[in-house]
């Protein structure tokens, strides 16, 4: 089932991001600790400002990735759809959309899909559509061919 493969691919992407952010956080922590050790106690309060902003940003990215993972786990890919809704895989005349979480372009079996949220502009336009209906986005017409 292609939706299961897309779901797993989204999960893999998120898990890779989470692992990368955790690694970056550990590297930053080690760098700060090593710098503190090399400076000694008499240089308190100096030097680590560059690390702090990187650390904070990376923590934010980690939180975002974890939040997306939580949202992805709430997506029901086993539902049957006559209309487009959260969890639908929509094959259109000009693109394929997996209404799940905003991860963007995903290539699977030499085919391109776009993982988008239902809140995305295209997602909002697709919600509730049936096979044969169309939407227009950025002067492009997308006719719904199939809904999985």
Coordinates of N, CA, C and O in Angstrom, one line a residue, residues 4-147:
X4 N 1.1 3.5 3.1 CA 1.9 3.0 4.2 C 3.4 3.3 3.9 O 4.1 3.7 4.9
X5 N 3.8 3.2 2.7 CA 5.2 3.5 2.3 C 5.5 5.0 2.5 O 6.5 5.3 3.0
X6 N 4.5 5.8 2.1 CA 4.7 7.3 2.3 C 4.8 7.6 3.8 O 5.6 8.4 4.2
X7 N 3.9 7.0 4.5 CA 3.8 7.2 6.0 C 5.2 6.8 6.6 O 5.8 7.6 7.4
X8 N 5.7 5.7 6.2 CA 7.0 5.2 6.8 C 8.1 6.1 6.3 O 9.0 6.4 7.1
X9 N 8.1 6.6 5.1 CA 9.1 7.5 4.6 C 9.1 8.8 5.4 O 10.1 9.3 5.8
X10 N 7.9 9.4 5.7 CA 7.7 10.6 6.5 C 8.3 10.3 7.9 O 9.0 11.2 8.4
X11 N 8.0 9.2 8.5 CA 8.5 8.8 9.8 C 10.0 8.7 9.8 O 10.7 9.2 10.7
X12 N 10.6 8.1 8.7 CA 12.0 8.0 8.6 C 12.7 9.4 8.5 O 13.7 9.6 9.1
X13 N 12.1 10.3 7.7 CA 12.6 11.6 7.6 C 12.6 12.3 8.9 O 13.6 12.9 9.3
X14 N 11.6 12.2 9.6 CA 11.5 12.8 11.0 C 12.5 12.2 11.9 O 13.1 12.9 12.7
X15 N 12.6 10.9 11.9 CA 13.5 10.2 12.9 C 15.0 10.6 12.5 O 15.8 10.8 13.5
X16 N 15.3 10.8 11.3 CA 16.6 11.2 10.9 C 16.9 12.7 11.4 O 17.9 13.0 11.9
X17 N 15.9 13.5 11.2 CA 16.0 14.9 11.7 C 16.2 15.0 13.2 O 17.1 15.7 13.7
X18 N 15.4 14.2 13.9 CA 15.5 14.2 15.4 C 16.8 13.7 15.8 O 17.5 14.3 16.7
X19 N 17.3 12.6 15.2 CA 18.7 12.1 15.5 C 19.7 13.2 15.2 O 20.7 13.4 16.0
X20 N 19.6 13.8 14.1 CA 20.6 14.9 13.7 C 20.6 16.0 14.7 O 21.7 16.5 15.1
X21 N 19.4 16.5 15.1 CA 19.3 17.6 16.1 C 19.9 17.1 17.4 O 20.6 17.9 18.1
X22 N 19.6 15.9 17.8 CA 20.1 15.4 19.1 C 21.7 15.4 19.1 O 22.3 15.7 20.1
X23 N 22.2 14.9 18.0 CA 23.7 14.9 17.8 C 24.2 16.3 17.8 O 25.3 16.5 18.5
X24 N 23.6 17.2 17.2 CA 24.1 18.6 17.2 C 24.1 19.2 18.6 O 25.0 19.9 19.0
X25 N 23.0 18.9 19.3 CA 22.9 19.4 20.7 C 24.0 18.8 21.6 O 24.7 19.5 22.3
X26 N 24.3 17.5 21.4 CA 25.4 16.9 22.2 C 26.7 17.5 21.8 O 27.6 17.7 22.6
X27 N 26.9 17.8 20.5 CA 28.2 18.4 20.0 C 28.3 19.8 20.7 O 29.4 20.2 21.1
X28 N 27.3 20.6 20.7 CA 27.3 21.9 21.3 C 27.6 21.8 22.7 O 28.5 22.6 23.3
X29 N 27.0 20.9 23.4 CA 27.2 20.7 24.9 C 28.7 20.4 25.1 O 29.3 20.9 26.0
X30 N 29.2 19.4 24.4 CA 30.6 19.0 24.5 C 31.5 20.2 24.2 O 32.5 20.4 24.9
X31 N 31.2 21.0 23.2 CA 32.1 22.1 22.9 C 32.1 23.2 24.0 O 33.1 23.7 24.4
X32 N 30.9 23.4 24.6 CA 30.8 24.3 25.7 C 31.6 23.8 26.9 O 32.4 24.5 27.5
X33 N 31.4 22.5 27.2 CA 32.1 21.9 28.3 C 33.6 22.0 28.1 O 34.4 22.3 29.0
X34 N 34.1 21.7 26.9 CA 35.5 21.7 26.6 C 36.1 23.1 26.7 O 37.2 23.3 27.2
X35 N 35.3 24.1 26.2 CA 35.8 25.5 26.3 C 35.8 25.9 27.7 O 36.8 26.6 28.1
X36 N 34.8 25.5 28.5 CA 34.8 25.9 30.0 C 36.0 25.3 30.7 O 36.7 25.9 31.5
X37 N 36.4 24.0 30.4 CA 37.5 23.4 31.0 C 38.8 24.1 30.6 O 39.7 24.2 31.4
X38 N 38.9 24.5 29.3 CA 40.2 25.1 28.9 C 40.3 26.5 29.4 O 41.5 26.9 29.6
X39 N 39.2 27.2 29.7 CA 39.3 28.6 30.2 C 39.5 28.6 31.7 O 40.1 29.6 32.2
X40 N 39.0 27.6 32.4 CA 39.1 27.6 33.9 C 38.0 28.5 34.5 O 37.2 29.1 33.9
X41 N 38.1 28.6 35.8 CA 37.0 29.2 36.6 C 37.2 30.7 36.6 O 36.2 31.4 36.8
X42 N 38.3 31.3 36.3 CA 38.5 32.7 36.4 C 37.9 33.5 35.2 O 37.8 34.7 35.3
X43 N 37.4 32.8 34.2 CA 36.8 33.5 33.0 C 35.3 33.3 33.0 O 34.7 33.2 31.9
X44 N 34.7 33.3 34.1 CA 33.2 33.0 34.2 C 32.5 34.0 33.4 O 32.8 35.2 33.4
X45 N 31.4 33.6 32.7 CA 30.5 34.5 32.0 C 30.9 34.9 30.6 O 30.3 35.6 29.9
X46 N 32.1 34.4 30.1 CA 32.5 34.9 28.8 C 32.6 33.7 27.8 O 32.6 32.6 28.2
X47 N 32.5 34.0 26.5 CA 32.8 33.1 25.5 C 31.7 32.2 24.9 O 31.7 31.9 23.8
X48 N 30.7 31.8 25.7 CA 29.7 30.8 25.2 C 28.5 31.4 24.5 O 27.6 30.7 24.2
X49 N 28.5 32.7 24.2 CA 27.3 33.3 23.6 C 27.0 32.8 22.3 O 25.8 32.6 21.9
X50 N 28.0 32.4 21.5 CA 27.7 31.9 20.1 C 27.1 30.5 20.2 O 26.3 30.1 19.4
X51 N 27.5 29.7 21.2 CA 26.9 28.4 21.4 C 25.5 28.5 21.8 O 24.7 27.6 21.4
X52 N 25.2 29.4 22.6 CA 23.8 29.6 23.2 C 22.8 29.7 22.1 O 21.7 29.1 22.2
X53 N 23.0 30.6 21.1 CA 22.0 30.8 20.1 C 21.9 29.5 19.2 O 20.7 29.2 18.8
X54 N 23.0 28.9 18.9 CA 22.9 27.6 18.1 C 22.2 26.6 18.9 O 21.4 25.8 18.4
X55 N 22.5 26.5 20.2 CA 21.8 25.5 21.1 C 20.3 25.7 21.1 O 19.5 24.8 20.9
X56 N 19.9 27.0 21.3 CA 18.5 27.3 21.4 C 17.8 27.0 20.1 O 16.7 26.4 20.1
X57 N 18.4 27.4 18.9 CA 17.8 27.1 17.6 C 17.7 25.6 17.4 O 16.6 25.2 16.9
X58 N 18.7 24.9 17.7 CA 18.6 23.4 17.5 C 17.6 22.8 18.4 O 16.9 21.9 18.0
X59 N 17.4 23.3 19.6 CA 16.4 22.8 20.5 C 15.0 23.1 19.9 O 14.1 22.2 20.0
X60 N 14.8 24.2 19.3 CA 13.5 24.6 18.7 C 13.3 23.6 17.5 O 12.1 23.2 17.3
X61 N 14.3 23.4 16.7 CA 14.1 22.4 15.6 C 13.8 21.1 16.1 O 12.9 20.4 15.5
X62 N 14.4 20.6 17.1 CA 14.1 19.3 17.7 C 12.6 19.3 18.2 O 11.9 18.3 17.9
X63 N 12.2 20.3 18.9 CA 10.8 20.4 19.3 C 9.8 20.3 18.2 O 8.8 19.6 18.2
X64 N 10.2 21.1 17.1 CA 9.3 21.1 15.9 C 9.2 19.7 15.3 O 8.1 19.2 14.9
X65 N 10.4 19.0 15.2 CA 10.4 17.7 14.6 C 9.6 16.7 15.4 O 8.8 15.9 14.9
X66 N 9.7 16.8 16.7 CA 9.0 15.9 17.6 C 7.5 16.2 17.5 O 6.6 15.3 17.6
X67 N 7.1 17.5 17.4 CA 5.7 17.9 17.3 C 5.1 17.3 16.0 O 4.0 16.8 15.9
X68 N 5.9 17.4 14.9 CA 5.5 16.8 13.6 C 5.3 15.3 13.7 O 4.3 14.7 13.1
X69 N 6.2 14.7 14.4 CA 6.1 13.2 14.6 C 4.8 12.9 15.3 O 4.1 11.9 15.0
X70 N 4.5 13.6 16.4 CA 3.2 13.4 17.1 C 2.0 13.6 16.2 O 1.1 12.8 16.2
X71 N 2.0 14.6 15.3 CA 0.9 14.9 14.4 C 0.8 13.7 13.4 O -0.3 13.3 13.0
X72 N 2.0 13.3 12.9 CA 2.0 12.2 11.9 C 1.4 10.9 12.5 O 0.6 10.2 11.9
X73 N 1.6 10.6 13.8 CA 1.1 9.5 14.4 C -0.4 9.5 14.6 O -1.1 8.5 14.7
X74 N -1.0 10.7 14.4 CA -2.5 10.9 14.5 C -3.1 10.7 13.1 O -4.4 10.7 13.1
X75 N -2.4 10.6 12.1 CA -2.9 10.5 10.7 C -3.4 9.1 10.5 O -2.6 8.1 10.7
X76 N -4.6 8.9 10.1 CA -5.2 7.6 9.8 C -5.0 7.3 8.3 O -5.7 7.8 7.5
X77 N -4.1 6.4 8.0 CA -3.8 6.1 6.6 C -4.7 4.9 6.1 O -4.6 4.6 5.0
X78 N -5.4 4.3 7.0 CA -6.2 3.1 6.7 C -7.6 3.4 6.4 O -8.4 2.5 6.1
X79 N -8.0 4.6 6.4 CA -9.4 5.0 6.1 C -9.6 4.9 4.6 O -8.7 5.0 3.8
X80 N -10.9 4.7 4.3 CA -11.3 4.7 2.8 C -11.9 6.1 2.6 O -12.6 6.6 3.4
X81 N -11.6 6.7 1.5 CA -12.0 8.0 1.2 C -12.7 8.2 -0.1 O -12.2 7.8 -1.1
X82 N -13.9 8.7 0.0 CA -14.6 9.2 -1.2 C -14.3 10.7 -1.4 O -14.4 11.2 -2.5
X83 N -14.0 11.3 -0.3 CA -13.6 12.8 -0.4 C -12.2 12.9 0.3 O -11.8 12.1 1.1
X84 N -11.5 13.9 -0.1 CA -10.2 14.2 0.4 C -10.3 14.7 1.9 O -11.1 15.5 2.2
X85 N -9.5 14.0 2.7 CA -9.4 14.4 4.1 C -8.0 14.1 4.6 O -7.2 13.6 3.9
X86 N -7.8 14.5 5.9 CA -6.5 14.2 6.5 C -6.2 12.7 6.4 O -7.0 11.9 6.7
X87 N -5.0 12.4 5.9 CA -4.6 11.0 5.7 C -4.8 10.5 4.3 O -4.4 9.4 3.9
X88 N -5.4 11.3 3.4 CA -5.7 10.9 2.0 C -4.4 11.1 1.2 O -3.6 12.0 1.4
X89 N -4.2 10.2 0.3 CA -3.3 10.3 -0.8 C -4.1 10.7 -2.0 O -4.9 9.9 -2.5
X90 N -3.8 11.9 -2.6 CA -4.6 12.4 -3.7 C -3.7 12.5 -4.9 O -2.7 13.2 -4.9
X91 N -4.1 11.7 -5.9 CA -3.3 11.7 -7.2 C -4.1 12.7 -8.1 O -5.3 12.5 -8.4
X92 N -3.4 13.7 -8.5 CA -4.1 14.8 -9.4 C -3.4 14.8 -10.7 O -2.3 14.2 -10.9
X93 N -4.0 15.5 -11.6 CA -3.5 15.6 -13.0 C -2.1 16.2 -13.0 O -1.2 15.9 -13.8
X94 N -1.8 17.1 -12.0 CA -0.5 17.8 -12.0 C 0.3 17.6 -10.7 O 1.1 18.5 -10.4
X95 N 0.0 16.5 -10.0 CA 0.8 16.3 -8.8 C 0.1 15.3 -7.9 O -1.1 15.1 -8.0
X96 N 0.9 14.8 -7.0 CA 0.4 13.8 -6.0 C 0.6 14.4 -4.6 O 1.7 14.8 -4.3
X97 N -0.5 14.3 -3.8 CA -0.4 15.0 -2.5 C -0.8 14.0 -1.4 O -1.8 13.3 -1.5
X98 N 0.0 13.9 -0.3 CA -0.2 13.1 0.8 C -0.6 14.1 2.0 O 0.3 14.8 2.5
X99 N -1.9 14.2 2.3 CA -2.3 15.1 3.3 C -2.0 14.5 4.7 O -2.7 13.7 5.2
X100 N -0.9 15.0 5.2 CA -0.4 14.4 6.5 C 0.3 15.6 7.3 O -0.4 16.2 8.1
X101 N 1.6 15.7 7.1 CA 2.3 16.8 7.7 C 3.2 17.5 6.7 O 3.5 16.9 5.6
X102 N 3.6 18.7 6.9 CA 4.4 19.5 5.9 C 5.8 19.1 5.9 O 6.7 19.6 6.5
X103 N 6.1 18.1 5.0 CA 7.5 17.7 4.8 C 8.0 18.0 3.4 O 9.1 17.9 3.1
X104 N 7.0 18.4 2.5 CA 7.4 18.7 1.1 C 7.6 17.5 0.2 O 6.9 16.5 0.4
X105 N 8.5 17.7 -0.7 CA 8.7 16.7 -1.8 C 9.3 15.4 -1.3 O 10.3 15.4 -0.6
X106 N 8.7 14.3 -1.7 CA 9.1 12.9 -1.3 C 9.1 12.1 -2.6 O 8.1 12.0 -3.3
X107 N 10.2 11.4 -2.9 CA 10.3 10.5 -4.0 C 10.2 9.1 -3.5 O 10.9 8.7 -2.7
X108 N 9.3 8.4 -4.1 CA 9.1 7.0 -3.8 C 8.8 6.2 -5.0 O 7.8 6.5 -5.8
X109 N 9.5 5.1 -5.3 CA 9.3 4.3 -6.5 C 9.3 5.1 -7.7 O 8.5 5.0 -8.6
X110 N 10.3 6.1 -7.8 CA 10.4 6.9 -9.0 C 9.2 7.8 -9.3 O 9.0 8.3 -10.4
X111 N 8.4 8.1 -8.3 CA 7.3 8.9 -8.4 C 7.4 10.0 -7.3 O 7.8 9.8 -6.2
X112 N 6.9 11.2 -7.6 CA 7.0 12.4 -6.7 C 5.7 12.6 -6.0 O 4.7 12.6 -6.6
X113 N 5.8 12.8 -4.7 CA 4.6 13.1 -3.9 C 5.0 14.3 -3.0 O 6.2 14.6 -2.8
X114 N 4.0 15.0 -2.6 CA 4.2 16.2 -1.7 C 3.4 15.9 -0.4 O 2.2 15.8 -0.4
X115 N 4.2 15.8 0.7 CA 3.6 15.6 2.0 C 3.2 17.0 2.5 O 4.1 17.9 2.6
X116 N 1.9 17.3 2.6 CA 1.5 18.6 3.0 C 0.5 18.5 4.1 O -0.1 17.4 4.3
X117 N 0.3 19.5 4.8 CA -0.8 19.5 5.9 C -2.1 20.0 5.3 O -2.1 20.6 4.2
X118 N -3.1 19.7 6.0 CA -4.5 20.1 5.5 C -4.6 21.6 5.6 O -5.5 22.2 5.0
X119 N -3.7 22.3 6.4 CA -3.7 23.7 6.5 C -3.0 24.4 5.4 O -3.1 25.6 5.3
X120 N -2.2 23.7 4.7 CA -1.4 24.3 3.6 C -2.4 24.8 2.5 O -3.5 24.3 2.4
X121 N -2.1 25.8 1.8 CA -3.0 26.4 0.8 C -3.6 25.3 -0.2 O -4.8 25.2 -0.4
X122 N -2.8 24.4 -0.7 CA -3.2 23.3 -1.6 C -4.1 22.4 -0.8 O -5.1 21.9 -1.2
X123 N -3.6 22.0 0.4 CA -4.4 21.1 1.3 C -5.8 21.7 1.6 O -6.8 20.9 1.5
X124 N -5.9 23.0 1.9 CA -7.2 23.6 2.1 C -8.1 23.5 0.9 O -9.3 23.2 1.0
X125 N -7.5 23.7 -0.3 CA -8.3 23.6 -1.5 C -8.8 22.2 -1.8 O -9.9 22.0 -2.3
X126 N -7.9 21.2 -1.5 CA -8.2 19.8 -1.8 C -9.2 19.2 -0.8 O -10.0 18.3 -1.2
X127 N -9.3 19.7 0.4 CA -10.1 19.1 1.4 C -11.6 19.1 0.9 O -12.1 20.0 0.5
X128 N -12.2 17.9 1.1 CA -13.6 17.7 0.7 C -13.8 17.4 -0.8 O -15.0 17.1 -1.2
X129 N -12.8 17.5 -1.6 CA -13.0 17.2 -3.0 C -13.2 15.8 -3.3 O -12.7 14.9 -2.5
X130 N -13.8 15.5 -4.4 CA -14.1 14.1 -4.9 C -13.4 13.9 -6.2 O -12.9 14.8 -6.9
X131 N -13.2 12.6 -6.6 CA -12.6 12.2 -7.9 C -13.4 13.0 -9.0 O -14.6 13.0 -9.0
X132 N -12.6 13.6 -9.9 CA -13.2 14.3 -11.0 C -13.3 15.8 -10.7 O -13.4 16.6 -11.7
X133 N -13.3 16.2 -9.5 CA -13.3 17.6 -9.2 C -11.9 18.3 -9.3 O -10.9 17.5 -9.3
X134 N -11.9 19.6 -9.5 CA -10.6 20.3 -9.7 C -10.4 21.4 -8.7 O -11.4 22.0 -8.2
X135 N -9.2 21.8 -8.5 CA -8.8 23.0 -7.8 C -7.9 23.8 -8.7 O -7.2 23.3 -9.6
X136 N -7.8 25.1 -8.4 CA -6.8 25.9 -9.1 C -5.9 26.6 -8.1 O -6.4 27.2 -7.1
X137 N -4.6 26.4 -8.3 CA -3.6 27.0 -7.4 C -2.5 27.5 -8.2 O -1.9 26.8 -9.0
X138 N -2.1 28.8 -8.0 CA -1.0 29.4 -8.7 C -1.2 29.2 -10.2 O -0.3 28.9 -10.9
X139 N -2.4 29.5 -10.7 CA -2.7 29.4 -12.1 C -2.6 28.0 -12.7 O -2.5 27.8 -13.9
X140 N -2.5 27.0 -11.8 CA -2.4 25.6 -12.3 C -3.7 24.9 -11.8 O -4.1 25.0 -10.7
X141 N -4.2 24.1 -12.8 CA -5.4 23.3 -12.4 C -5.0 21.9 -12.1 O -4.2 21.2 -12.8
X142 N -5.5 21.4 -10.9 CA -5.3 20.1 -10.4 C -6.6 19.3 -10.4 O -7.4 19.7 -9.5
X143 N -6.7 18.4 -11.3 CA -7.9 17.6 -11.3 C -7.7 16.3 -10.5 O -6.7 15.6 -10.7
X144 N -8.6 16.0 -9.5 CA -8.4 14.8 -8.7 C -8.7 13.6 -9.5 O -9.8 13.4 -10.0
X145 N -7.7 12.8 -9.7 CA -7.8 11.5 -10.5 C -8.2 10.3 -9.6 O -9.1 9.6 -9.9
X146 N -7.5 10.2 -8.4 CA -7.8 9.1 -7.5 C -7.6 9.6 -6.0 O -6.8 10.5 -5.8
X147 N -8.3 9.0 -5.1 CA -8.1 9.3 -3.7 C -7.9 7.9 -3.0 O -8.7 7.0 -3.2

